[in-house]
Amino acid sequence: MRVLVTGAAGSIGQVLLPGLTDRGHDVVGMDLVVAPDGTPSPWYVGDCGDPDAVRSTFEAAAQGGPIEAVVHLAGIPDESSLDDALASHVLTTATLLDAMREHAVSRIVYASSNHAVGRTPRTDMLGTDAQPRPDTFYGVGKVAAEALLHLYADRYGLDAVALRIGSFLPQPETRRHLATWLSHDDAVRLVEAALTAPDPGFAVAYGISANTRAWWDLSSARALGYEPQDDAESFTALVEETPATEADEVEAAHVGGPFVTERFWRPARDQG
Ligand code: 15L
């Protein structure tokens, strides 16, 4: 499958590009910055919130064969101002969706985040039917981007899969990560499943490995064909070498862990 990956220079992009290529996909990268040395894929520099840049990227990328899907990873991966969060997560998604319509690209896989429901208190098992409950403006951006995907899926029949990614890291580092970790290899498996699942329509899935301590339900991810192979449990001894702190307890109380704490609170329209 020929796939355009936005935010290709980011941490997930740098794992996905070779990962999807190894699995036989034809991957094209797009980012604000030039391709890191040794990047195996064709690459376009541009802002995916800019309709002109997106249009010319779609046109240029199509020269090598029709683009069949977009994997949208670009965006500020952390808390920012509300304005920046909306521009980074919502307007980029809108721009890409419009370009997809124009170029008959029918599937998008979106890097949403657990922070779309981050303010949800810990329950036995969190389903994808949980109400949107962001913990930050970052989470608000992800909720709004998911809503936009749903709208385009309903209106135009696009396939749009929102992956609420947990903690994408080479290995878990904190007690929270023992539940929320998404390994590099499982991230590739998850995105490939979202790209190739037959007729998903609009779908939401949590993006974590097969962690023994997980409390986010993976059934919708598994329904897409995701078969995670890694488990944070194998790092428990390493993580638990450091004694537990109050921060671990606070992080365990809500889906969004540290993002729920007061250090992330700020006015929505801070003029200062
Ligand atoms: C995310 O969505 C963030 O991009 C990342 O920085 C981590 O905070 C991660 O979630 C997480 O919840 O661990």
PDB file of C-alpha atoms and ligand atoms in Angstrom:
ATOM      1  CA  MET A   1       0.000   0.000   0.000  1.00  0.00           C
ATOM      2  CA  ARG A   2       1.311   3.489  -0.873  1.00  0.00           C
ATOM      3  CA  VAL A   3       1.081   5.637   2.245  1.00  0.00           C
ATOM      4  CA  LEU A   4       1.853   9.287   3.001  1.00  0.00           C
ATOM      5  CA  VAL A   5       3.157   9.721   6.559  1.00  0.00           C
ATOM      6  CA  THR A   6       3.045  13.229   8.039  1.00  0.00           C
ATOM      7  CA  GLY A   7       5.349  14.143  10.910  1.00  0.00           C
ATOM      8  CA  ALA A   8       7.716  11.593   9.415  1.00  0.00           C
ATOM      9  CA  ALA A   9      10.750  13.056  11.227  1.00  0.00           C
ATOM     10  CA  GLY A  10       9.139  12.604  14.663  1.00  0.00           C
ATOM     11  CA  SER A  11       9.761   9.750  17.061  1.00  0.00           C
ATOM     12  CA  ILE A  12       6.875   7.601  15.783  1.00  0.00           C
ATOM     13  CA  GLY A  13       7.563   8.502  12.144  1.00  0.00           C
ATOM     14  CA  GLN A  14      11.163   7.425  12.409  1.00  0.00           C
ATOM     15  CA  VAL A  15      10.055   3.980  13.566  1.00  0.00           C
ATOM     16  CA  LEU A  16       7.110   3.665  11.173  1.00  0.00           C
ATOM     17  CA  LEU A  17       8.938   4.567   7.978  1.00  0.00           C
ATOM     18  CA  PRO A  18      11.358   1.627   8.075  1.00  0.00           C
ATOM     19  CA  GLY A  19       8.781  -0.569   9.850  1.00  0.00           C
ATOM     20  CA  LEU A  20       6.100  -0.200   7.178  1.00  0.00           C
ATOM     21  CA  THR A  21       8.692  -0.369   4.395  1.00  0.00           C
ATOM     22  CA  ASP A  22       9.983  -3.679   5.799  1.00  0.00           C
ATOM     23  CA  ARG A  23       6.413  -4.972   5.691  1.00  0.00           C
ATOM     24  CA  GLY A  24       6.196  -4.232   1.989  1.00  0.00           C
ATOM     25  CA  HIS A  25       4.491  -0.837   2.002  1.00  0.00           C
ATOM     26  CA  ASP A  26       5.535   2.022  -0.184  1.00  0.00           C
ATOM     27  CA  VAL A  27       6.011   4.933   2.204  1.00  0.00           C
ATOM     28  CA  VAL A  28       6.317   8.652   1.454  1.00  0.00           C
ATOM     29  CA  GLY A  29       7.320  11.062   4.228  1.00  0.00           C
ATOM     30  CA  MET A  30       6.223  14.647   4.835  1.00  0.00           C
ATOM     31  CA  ASP A  31       7.534  16.950   7.539  1.00  0.00           C
ATOM     32  CA  LEU A  32       8.465  20.555   8.288  1.00  0.00           C
ATOM     33  CA  VAL A  33      12.116  19.509   8.277  1.00  0.00           C
ATOM     34  CA  VAL A  34      14.290  17.707   5.753  1.00  0.00           C
ATOM     35  CA  ALA A  35      14.660  13.946   5.917  1.00  0.00           C
ATOM     36  CA  PRO A  36      17.180  12.640   8.455  1.00  0.00           C
ATOM     37  CA  ASP A  37      20.260  11.086   6.840  1.00  0.00           C
ATOM     38  CA  GLY A  38      19.671   7.575   5.599  1.00  0.00           C
ATOM     39  CA  THR A  39      15.877   7.932   5.254  1.00  0.00           C
ATOM     40  CA  PRO A  40      14.860   5.255   2.730  1.00  0.00           C
ATOM     41  CA  SER A  41      11.632   6.950   1.577  1.00  0.00           C
ATOM     42  CA  PRO A  42      10.762   9.802  -0.775  1.00  0.00           C
ATOM     43  CA  TRP A  43      10.238  12.917   1.335  1.00  0.00           C
ATOM     44  CA  TYR A  44       8.452  16.254   0.987  1.00  0.00           C
ATOM     45  CA  VAL A  45       9.125  19.275   3.191  1.00  0.00           C
ATOM     46  CA  GLY A  46       5.991  21.238   4.027  1.00  0.00           C
ATOM     47  CA  ASP A  47       3.459  22.273   6.640  1.00  0.00           C
ATOM     48  CA  CYS A  48       0.466  19.941   6.611  1.00  0.00           C
ATOM     49  CA  GLY A  49      -1.721  22.768   7.927  1.00  0.00           C
ATOM     50  CA  ASP A  50      -1.014  24.711   4.721  1.00  0.00           C
ATOM     51  CA  PRO A  51      -3.445  23.716   1.938  1.00  0.00           C
ATOM     52  CA  ASP A  52      -1.007  24.725  -0.837  1.00  0.00           C
ATOM     53  CA  ALA A  53       1.856  22.702   0.647  1.00  0.00           C
ATOM     54  CA  VAL A  54      -0.431  19.719   1.148  1.00  0.00           C
ATOM     55  CA  ARG A  55      -1.854  19.942  -2.367  1.00  0.00           C
ATOM     56  CA  SER A  56       1.597  20.065  -3.953  1.00  0.00           C
ATOM     57  CA  THR A  57       2.797  17.186  -1.766  1.00  0.00           C
ATOM     58  CA  PHE A  58      -0.175  15.027  -2.802  1.00  0.00           C
ATOM     59  CA  GLU A  59       0.429  15.891  -6.459  1.00  0.00           C
ATOM     60  CA  ALA A  60       4.165  15.210  -6.310  1.00  0.00           C
ATOM     61  CA  ALA A  61       3.751  12.018  -4.262  1.00  0.00           C
ATOM     62  CA  ALA A  62       1.153  10.694  -6.716  1.00  0.00           C
ATOM     63  CA  GLN A  63       3.786  10.754  -9.486  1.00  0.00           C
ATOM     64  CA  GLY A  64       5.230   7.581  -7.957  1.00  0.00           C
ATOM     65  CA  GLY A  65       1.795   5.914  -7.859  1.00  0.00           C
ATOM     66  CA  PRO A  66      -1.543   6.811  -6.309  1.00  0.00           C
ATOM     67  CA  ILE A  67      -1.495   7.505  -2.568  1.00  0.00           C
ATOM     68  CA  GLU A  68      -3.902   5.056  -0.926  1.00  0.00           C
ATOM     69  CA  ALA A  69      -3.788   6.231   2.678  1.00  0.00           C
ATOM     70  CA  VAL A  70      -2.473   8.930   4.993  1.00  0.00           C
ATOM     71  CA  VAL A  71      -0.937   8.285   8.395  1.00  0.00           C
ATOM     72  CA  HIS A  72      -1.197  11.616  10.195  1.00  0.00           C
ATOM     73  CA  LEU A  73       1.389  11.861  12.947  1.00  0.00           C
ATOM     74  CA  ALA A  74       2.342  15.546  12.653  1.00  0.00           C
ATOM     75  CA  GLY A  75       1.501  17.758  15.624  1.00  0.00           C
ATOM     76  CA  ILE A  76       2.938  19.205  18.812  1.00  0.00           C
ATOM     77  CA  PRO A  77       3.342  16.086  20.969  1.00  0.00           C
ATOM     78  CA  ASP A  78       2.849  17.898  24.245  1.00  0.00           C
ATOM     79  CA  GLU A  79       0.823  20.660  25.925  1.00  0.00           C
ATOM     80  CA  SER A  80       0.854  24.065  24.220  1.00  0.00           C
ATOM     81  CA  SER A  81      -1.428  27.096  24.015  1.00  0.00           C
ATOM     82  CA  LEU A  82      -5.012  26.390  22.943  1.00  0.00           C
ATOM     83  CA  ASP A  83      -4.435  28.276  19.674  1.00  0.00           C
ATOM     84  CA  ASP A  84      -1.375  26.207  18.863  1.00  0.00           C
ATOM     85  CA  ALA A  85      -3.099  22.966  19.839  1.00  0.00           C
ATOM     86  CA  LEU A  86      -6.051  23.693  17.539  1.00  0.00           C
ATOM     87  CA  ALA A  87      -3.781  24.679  14.654  1.00  0.00           C
ATOM     88  CA  SER A  88      -1.492  21.729  15.163  1.00  0.00           C
ATOM     89  CA  HIS A  89      -4.042  18.948  15.636  1.00  0.00           C
ATOM     90  CA  VAL A  90      -7.333  20.149  14.164  1.00  0.00           C
ATOM     91  CA  LEU A  91      -6.411  22.385  11.233  1.00  0.00           C
ATOM     92  CA  THR A  92      -3.750  19.999   9.951  1.00  0.00           C
ATOM     93  CA  THR A  93      -6.279  17.157  10.065  1.00  0.00           C
ATOM     94  CA  ALA A  94      -8.873  19.284   8.246  1.00  0.00           C
ATOM     95  CA  THR A  95      -6.359  20.270   5.574  1.00  0.00           C
ATOM     96  CA  LEU A  96      -5.350  16.664   4.987  1.00  0.00           C
ATOM     97  CA  LEU A  97      -8.958  15.454   4.894  1.00  0.00           C
ATOM     98  CA  ASP A  98      -9.834  18.027   2.233  1.00  0.00           C
ATOM     99  CA  ALA A  99      -6.779  17.049   0.181  1.00  0.00           C
ATOM    100  CA  MET A 100      -7.715  13.384   0.530  1.00  0.00           C
ATOM    101  CA  ARG A 101     -11.155  14.144  -0.861  1.00  0.00           C
ATOM    102  CA  GLU A 102      -9.616  16.064  -3.748  1.00  0.00           C
ATOM    103  CA  HIS A 103      -7.201  13.224  -4.565  1.00  0.00           C
ATOM    104  CA  ALA A 104      -9.540  10.273  -3.921  1.00  0.00           C
ATOM    105  CA  VAL A 105      -7.541   8.956  -0.958  1.00  0.00           C
ATOM    106  CA  SER A 106     -10.006   7.015   1.136  1.00  0.00           C
ATOM    107  CA  ARG A 107      -8.240   6.129   4.381  1.00  0.00           C
ATOM    108  CA  ILE A 108      -6.577   8.046   7.204  1.00  0.00           C
ATOM    109  CA  VAL A 109      -4.941   6.649  10.325  1.00  0.00           C
ATOM    110  CA  TYR A 110      -4.616   9.357  12.929  1.00  0.00           C
ATOM    111  CA  ALA A 111      -2.227   9.551  15.867  1.00  0.00           C
ATOM    112  CA  SER A 112      -4.716  10.604  18.509  1.00  0.00           C
ATOM    113  CA  SER A 113      -3.823  10.229  22.141  1.00  0.00           C
ATOM    114  CA  ASN A 114      -4.979   8.846  25.454  1.00  0.00           C
ATOM    115  CA  HIS A 115      -5.101  12.504  26.522  1.00  0.00           C
ATOM    116  CA  ALA A 116      -8.409  12.818  24.605  1.00  0.00           C
ATOM    117  CA  VAL A 117      -9.852  10.959  27.603  1.00  0.00           C
ATOM    118  CA  GLY A 118      -7.001  11.781  29.966  1.00  0.00           C
ATOM    119  CA  ARG A 119      -9.164  13.293  32.727  1.00  0.00           C
ATOM    120  CA  THR A 120     -11.122  10.029  33.072  1.00  0.00           C
ATOM    121  CA  PRO A 121     -10.524   8.550  36.528  1.00  0.00           C
ATOM    122  CA  ARG A 122      -9.114   5.069  36.701  1.00  0.00           C
ATOM    123  CA  THR A 123     -11.741   2.373  36.182  1.00  0.00           C
ATOM    124  CA  ASP A 124     -11.410  -1.374  35.958  1.00  0.00           C
ATOM    125  CA  MET A 125     -11.217  -1.230  32.170  1.00  0.00           C
ATOM    126  CA  LEU A 126     -11.520   1.836  29.970  1.00  0.00           C
ATOM    127  CA  GLY A 127     -13.486   1.287  26.761  1.00  0.00           C
ATOM    128  CA  THR A 128     -13.471   3.369  23.582  1.00  0.00           C
ATOM    129  CA  ASP A 129     -17.075   4.297  24.400  1.00  0.00           C
ATOM    130  CA  ALA A 130     -15.831   6.580  27.221  1.00  0.00           C
ATOM    131  CA  GLN A 131     -16.983  10.193  26.815  1.00  0.00           C
ATOM    132  CA  PRO A 132     -14.332  12.581  25.477  1.00  0.00           C
ATOM    133  CA  ARG A 133     -12.635  13.950  28.596  1.00  0.00           C
ATOM    134  CA  PRO A 134      -9.424  15.781  27.735  1.00  0.00           C
ATOM    135  CA  ASP A 135      -6.824  16.620  30.365  1.00  0.00           C
ATOM    136  CA  THR A 136      -5.124  19.494  28.484  1.00  0.00           C
ATOM    137  CA  PHE A 137      -5.505  21.703  25.415  1.00  0.00           C
ATOM    138  CA  TYR A 138      -3.449  19.001  23.720  1.00  0.00           C
ATOM    139  CA  GLY A 139      -6.269  16.585  24.611  1.00  0.00           C
ATOM    140  CA  VAL A 140      -8.901  19.093  23.411  1.00  0.00           C
ATOM    141  CA  GLY A 141      -7.083  19.209  20.054  1.00  0.00           C
ATOM    142  CA  LYS A 142      -7.148  15.408  19.850  1.00  0.00           C
ATOM    143  CA  VAL A 143     -10.879  15.256  20.732  1.00  0.00           C
ATOM    144  CA  ALA A 144     -11.674  17.851  18.054  1.00  0.00           C
ATOM    145  CA  ALA A 145      -9.500  16.086  15.466  1.00  0.00           C
ATOM    146  CA  GLU A 146     -11.289  12.799  16.227  1.00  0.00           C
ATOM    147  CA  ALA A 147     -14.648  14.594  15.800  1.00  0.00           C
ATOM    148  CA  LEU A 148     -13.510  15.883  12.422  1.00  0.00           C
ATOM    149  CA  LEU A 149     -12.525  12.384  11.322  1.00  0.00           C
ATOM    150  CA  HIS A 150     -15.940  11.131  12.375  1.00  0.00           C
ATOM    151  CA  LEU A 151     -17.652  13.915  10.426  1.00  0.00           C
ATOM    152  CA  TYR A 152     -15.685  13.142   7.243  1.00  0.00           C
ATOM    153  CA  ALA A 153     -16.271   9.409   7.641  1.00  0.00           C
ATOM    154  CA  ASP A 154     -20.035  10.031   7.957  1.00  0.00           C
ATOM    155  CA  ARG A 155     -20.277  12.614   5.200  1.00  0.00           C
ATOM    156  CA  TYR A 156     -17.954  11.169   2.611  1.00  0.00           C
ATOM    157  CA  GLY A 157     -17.588   7.501   3.537  1.00  0.00           C
ATOM    158  CA  LEU A 158     -13.878   7.789   4.342  1.00  0.00           C
ATOM    159  CA  ASP A 159     -12.219   5.188   6.533  1.00  0.00           C
ATOM    160  CA  ALA A 160     -10.763   7.049   9.515  1.00  0.00           C
ATOM    161  CA  VAL A 161      -9.057   5.248  12.374  1.00  0.00           C
ATOM    162  CA  ALA A 162      -8.070   7.263  15.449  1.00  0.00           C
ATOM    163  CA  LEU A 163      -5.392   5.560  17.531  1.00  0.00           C
ATOM    164  CA  ARG A 164      -5.333   6.839  21.113  1.00  0.00           C
ATOM    165  CA  ILE A 165      -1.673   6.173  21.630  1.00  0.00           C
ATOM    166  CA  GLY A 166      -0.317   5.552  25.123  1.00  0.00           C
ATOM    167  CA  SER A 167       3.397   5.892  25.919  1.00  0.00           C
ATOM    168  CA  PHE A 168       5.403   5.233  22.763  1.00  0.00           C
ATOM    169  CA  LEU A 169       8.914   4.537  24.009  1.00  0.00           C
ATOM    170  CA  PRO A 170      11.769   2.089  23.418  1.00  0.00           C
ATOM    171  CA  GLN A 171      10.980   0.730  26.872  1.00  0.00           C
ATOM    172  CA  PRO A 172       8.782   1.676  29.855  1.00  0.00           C
ATOM    173  CA  GLU A 173      10.400   4.101  32.300  1.00  0.00           C
ATOM    174  CA  THR A 174       7.783   4.705  34.999  1.00  0.00           C
ATOM    175  CA  ARG A 175       5.161   2.695  36.873  1.00  0.00           C
ATOM    176  CA  ARG A 176       2.432   4.262  34.708  1.00  0.00           C
ATOM    177  CA  HIS A 177       4.223   3.042  31.601  1.00  0.00           C
ATOM    178  CA  LEU A 178       3.847  -0.538  32.832  1.00  0.00           C
ATOM    179  CA  ALA A 179       0.175  -0.084  31.835  1.00  0.00           C
ATOM    180  CA  THR A 180       0.453   2.492  29.026  1.00  0.00           C
ATOM    181  CA  TRP A 181       3.541   1.421  27.081  1.00  0.00           C
ATOM    182  CA  LEU A 182       3.402   0.991  23.288  1.00  0.00           C
ATOM    183  CA  SER A 183       6.554  -0.697  21.995  1.00  0.00           C
ATOM    184  CA  HIS A 184       8.102   0.331  18.709  1.00  0.00           C
ATOM    185  CA  ASP A 185       7.317  -2.983  17.023  1.00  0.00           C
ATOM    186  CA  ASP A 186       3.735  -3.006  18.287  1.00  0.00           C
ATOM    187  CA  ALA A 187       3.264   0.544  16.991  1.00  0.00           C
ATOM    188  CA  VAL A 188       4.148  -0.688  13.504  1.00  0.00           C
ATOM    189  CA  ARG A 189       1.772  -3.657  13.921  1.00  0.00           C
ATOM    190  CA  LEU A 190      -1.023  -1.361  15.114  1.00  0.00           C
ATOM    191  CA  VAL A 191      -0.679   1.168  12.296  1.00  0.00           C
ATOM    192  CA  GLU A 192      -0.474  -1.599   9.719  1.00  0.00           C
ATOM    193  CA  ALA A 193      -3.672  -3.142  11.113  1.00  0.00           C
ATOM    194  CA  ALA A 194      -5.416   0.244  10.964  1.00  0.00           C
ATOM    195  CA  LEU A 195      -4.238   0.716   7.379  1.00  0.00           C
ATOM    196  CA  THR A 196      -5.362  -2.677   6.144  1.00  0.00           C
ATOM    197  CA  ALA A 197      -8.487  -3.581   8.187  1.00  0.00           C
ATOM    198  CA  PRO A 198     -11.392  -4.089   5.779  1.00  0.00           C
ATOM    199  CA  ASP A 199     -13.947  -1.240   5.896  1.00  0.00           C
ATOM    200  CA  PRO A 200     -13.338   0.124   9.396  1.00  0.00           C
ATOM    201  CA  GLY A 201     -15.416   3.294   8.768  1.00  0.00           C
ATOM    202  CA  PHE A 202     -14.755   5.569  11.737  1.00  0.00           C
ATOM    203  CA  ALA A 203     -12.997   3.622  14.484  1.00  0.00           C
ATOM    204  CA  VAL A 204     -11.202   4.466  17.715  1.00  0.00           C
ATOM    205  CA  ALA A 205      -8.629   2.190  19.338  1.00  0.00           C
ATOM    206  CA  TYR A 206      -6.213   2.484  22.238  1.00  0.00           C
ATOM    207  CA  GLY A 207      -2.585   2.116  21.250  1.00  0.00           C
ATOM    208  CA  ILE A 208      -0.694   0.085  23.823  1.00  0.00           C
ATOM    209  CA  SER A 209       1.206  -3.189  23.894  1.00  0.00           C
ATOM    210  CA  ALA A 210      -0.211  -6.381  25.431  1.00  0.00           C
ATOM    211  CA  ASN A 211       0.688  -5.101  28.885  1.00  0.00           C
ATOM    212  CA  THR A 212      -0.268  -7.374  31.766  1.00  0.00           C
ATOM    213  CA  ARG A 213      -1.167  -4.281  33.837  1.00  0.00           C
ATOM    214  CA  ALA A 214      -3.158  -2.547  31.069  1.00  0.00           C
ATOM    215  CA  TRP A 215      -6.532  -1.074  31.970  1.00  0.00           C
ATOM    216  CA  TRP A 216      -7.379   0.335  28.532  1.00  0.00           C
ATOM    217  CA  ASP A 217      -9.448  -2.087  26.503  1.00  0.00           C
ATOM    218  CA  LEU A 218      -7.672  -3.344  23.389  1.00  0.00           C
ATOM    219  CA  SER A 219     -10.693  -5.075  21.874  1.00  0.00           C
ATOM    220  CA  SER A 220     -11.349  -2.427  19.207  1.00  0.00           C
ATOM    221  CA  ALA A 221      -7.642  -2.504  18.237  1.00  0.00           C
ATOM    222  CA  ARG A 222      -7.769  -6.302  18.051  1.00  0.00           C
ATOM    223  CA  ALA A 223     -10.939  -6.051  15.928  1.00  0.00           C
ATOM    224  CA  LEU A 224      -8.834  -4.151  13.386  1.00  0.00           C
ATOM    225  CA  GLY A 225      -6.436  -7.096  13.295  1.00  0.00           C
ATOM    226  CA  TYR A 226      -3.839  -5.768  15.780  1.00  0.00           C
ATOM    227  CA  GLU A 227      -1.940  -8.558  17.492  1.00  0.00           C
ATOM    228  CA  PRO A 228       0.457  -6.994  19.998  1.00  0.00           C
ATOM    229  CA  GLN A 229       3.524  -9.066  20.853  1.00  0.00           C
ATOM    230  CA  ASP A 230       5.197  -7.049  23.618  1.00  0.00           C
ATOM    231  CA  ASP A 231       4.386  -6.657  27.319  1.00  0.00           C
ATOM    232  CA  ALA A 232       5.776  -3.974  29.637  1.00  0.00           C
ATOM    233  CA  GLU A 233       5.811  -6.586  32.393  1.00  0.00           C
ATOM    234  CA  SER A 234       9.224  -7.778  31.274  1.00  0.00           C
ATOM    235  CA  PHE A 235      10.632  -4.383  32.404  1.00  0.00           C
ATOM    236  CA  THR A 236       8.981  -4.374  35.842  1.00  0.00           C
ATOM    237  CA  ALA A 237      12.121  -5.193  37.807  1.00  0.00           C
ATOM    238  CA  LEU A 238      13.998  -2.383  36.065  1.00  0.00           C
ATOM    239  CA  VAL A 239      11.230   0.167  36.674  1.00  0.00           C
ATOM    240  CA  GLU A 240      10.746  -0.906  40.273  1.00  0.00           C
ATOM    241  CA  GLU A 241      14.452  -0.516  41.095  1.00  0.00           C
ATOM    242  CA  THR A 242      13.511   3.104  41.822  1.00  0.00           C
ATOM    243  CA  PRO A 243      11.273   3.357  44.913  1.00  0.00           C
ATOM    244  CA  ALA A 244       7.659   4.432  44.262  1.00  0.00           C
ATOM    245  CA  THR A 245       6.872   8.116  44.888  1.00  0.00           C
ATOM    246  CA  GLU A 246       3.762  10.234  45.399  1.00  0.00           C
ATOM    247  CA  ALA A 247       3.989  11.156  41.702  1.00  0.00           C
ATOM    248  CA  ASP A 248       3.505   7.493  40.786  1.00  0.00           C
ATOM    249  CA  GLU A 249       0.303   7.443  42.821  1.00  0.00           C
ATOM    250  CA  VAL A 250      -0.993  10.662  41.229  1.00  0.00           C
ATOM    251  CA  GLU A 251      -0.125   9.351  37.760  1.00  0.00           C
ATOM    252  CA  ALA A 252      -2.044   6.154  38.425  1.00  0.00           C
ATOM    253  CA  ALA A 253      -5.287   7.976  39.247  1.00  0.00           C
ATOM    254  CA  HIS A 254      -6.281   9.095  35.741  1.00  0.00           C
ATOM    255  CA  VAL A 255      -5.824   7.947  32.158  1.00  0.00           C
ATOM    256  CA  GLY A 256      -3.612  10.931  31.309  1.00  0.00           C
ATOM    257  CA  GLY A 257      -1.200  10.439  34.227  1.00  0.00           C
ATOM    258  CA  PRO A 258       1.023  13.496  34.700  1.00  0.00           C
ATOM    259  CA  PHE A 259      -0.956  15.631  32.203  1.00  0.00           C
ATOM    260  CA  VAL A 260      -3.803  15.784  34.732  1.00  0.00           C
ATOM    261  CA  THR A 261      -1.716  17.608  37.335  1.00  0.00           C
ATOM    262  CA  GLU A 262      -1.856  21.357  38.011  1.00  0.00           C
ATOM    263  CA  ARG A 263       1.432  22.088  36.301  1.00  0.00           C
ATOM    264  CA  PHE A 264      -0.427  21.659  32.982  1.00  0.00           C
ATOM    265  CA  TRP A 265      -3.206  24.120  33.814  1.00  0.00           C
ATOM    266  CA  ARG A 266      -3.234  27.481  32.038  1.00  0.00           C
ATOM    267  CA  PRO A 267      -5.799  30.032  30.814  1.00  0.00           C
ATOM    268  CA  ALA A 268      -7.406  29.259  27.467  1.00  0.00           C
ATOM    269  CA  ARG A 269      -6.841  32.779  26.124  1.00  0.00           C
ATOM    270  CA  ASP A 270      -3.635  33.821  27.827  1.00  0.00           C
ATOM    271  CA  GLN A 271      -2.744  37.184  26.303  1.00  0.00           C
ATOM    272  CA  GLY A 272       0.445  37.526  28.365  1.00  0.00           C
TER     273      GLY A 272
HETATM  274  C1  15L B   1       1.090  11.527  24.489  1.00  0.00           C
HETATM  275  O1  15L B   1       0.124  11.657  23.745  1.00  0.00           O
HETATM  276  C2  15L B   1       2.255  12.430  24.396  1.00  0.00           C
HETATM  277  O2  15L B   1       2.543  12.809  23.069  1.00  0.00           O
HETATM  278  C3  15L B   1       3.491  11.844  25.031  1.00  0.00           C
HETATM  279  O3  15L B   1       4.383  12.912  25.252  1.00  0.00           O
HETATM  280  C4  15L B   1       3.182  11.128  26.362  1.00  0.00           C
HETATM  281  O4  15L B   1       2.735  12.054  27.295  1.00  0.00           O
HETATM  282  C5  15L B   1       2.115  10.080  26.149  1.00  0.00           C
HETATM  283  O5  15L B   1       0.970  10.654  25.553  1.00  0.00           O
HETATM  284  C6  15L B   1       1.687   9.424  27.474  1.00  0.00           C
HETATM  285  O6  15L B   1       0.542   9.574  27.896  1.00  0.00           O
HETATM  286  O7  15L B   1       2.552   8.760  28.067  1.00  0.00           O
END
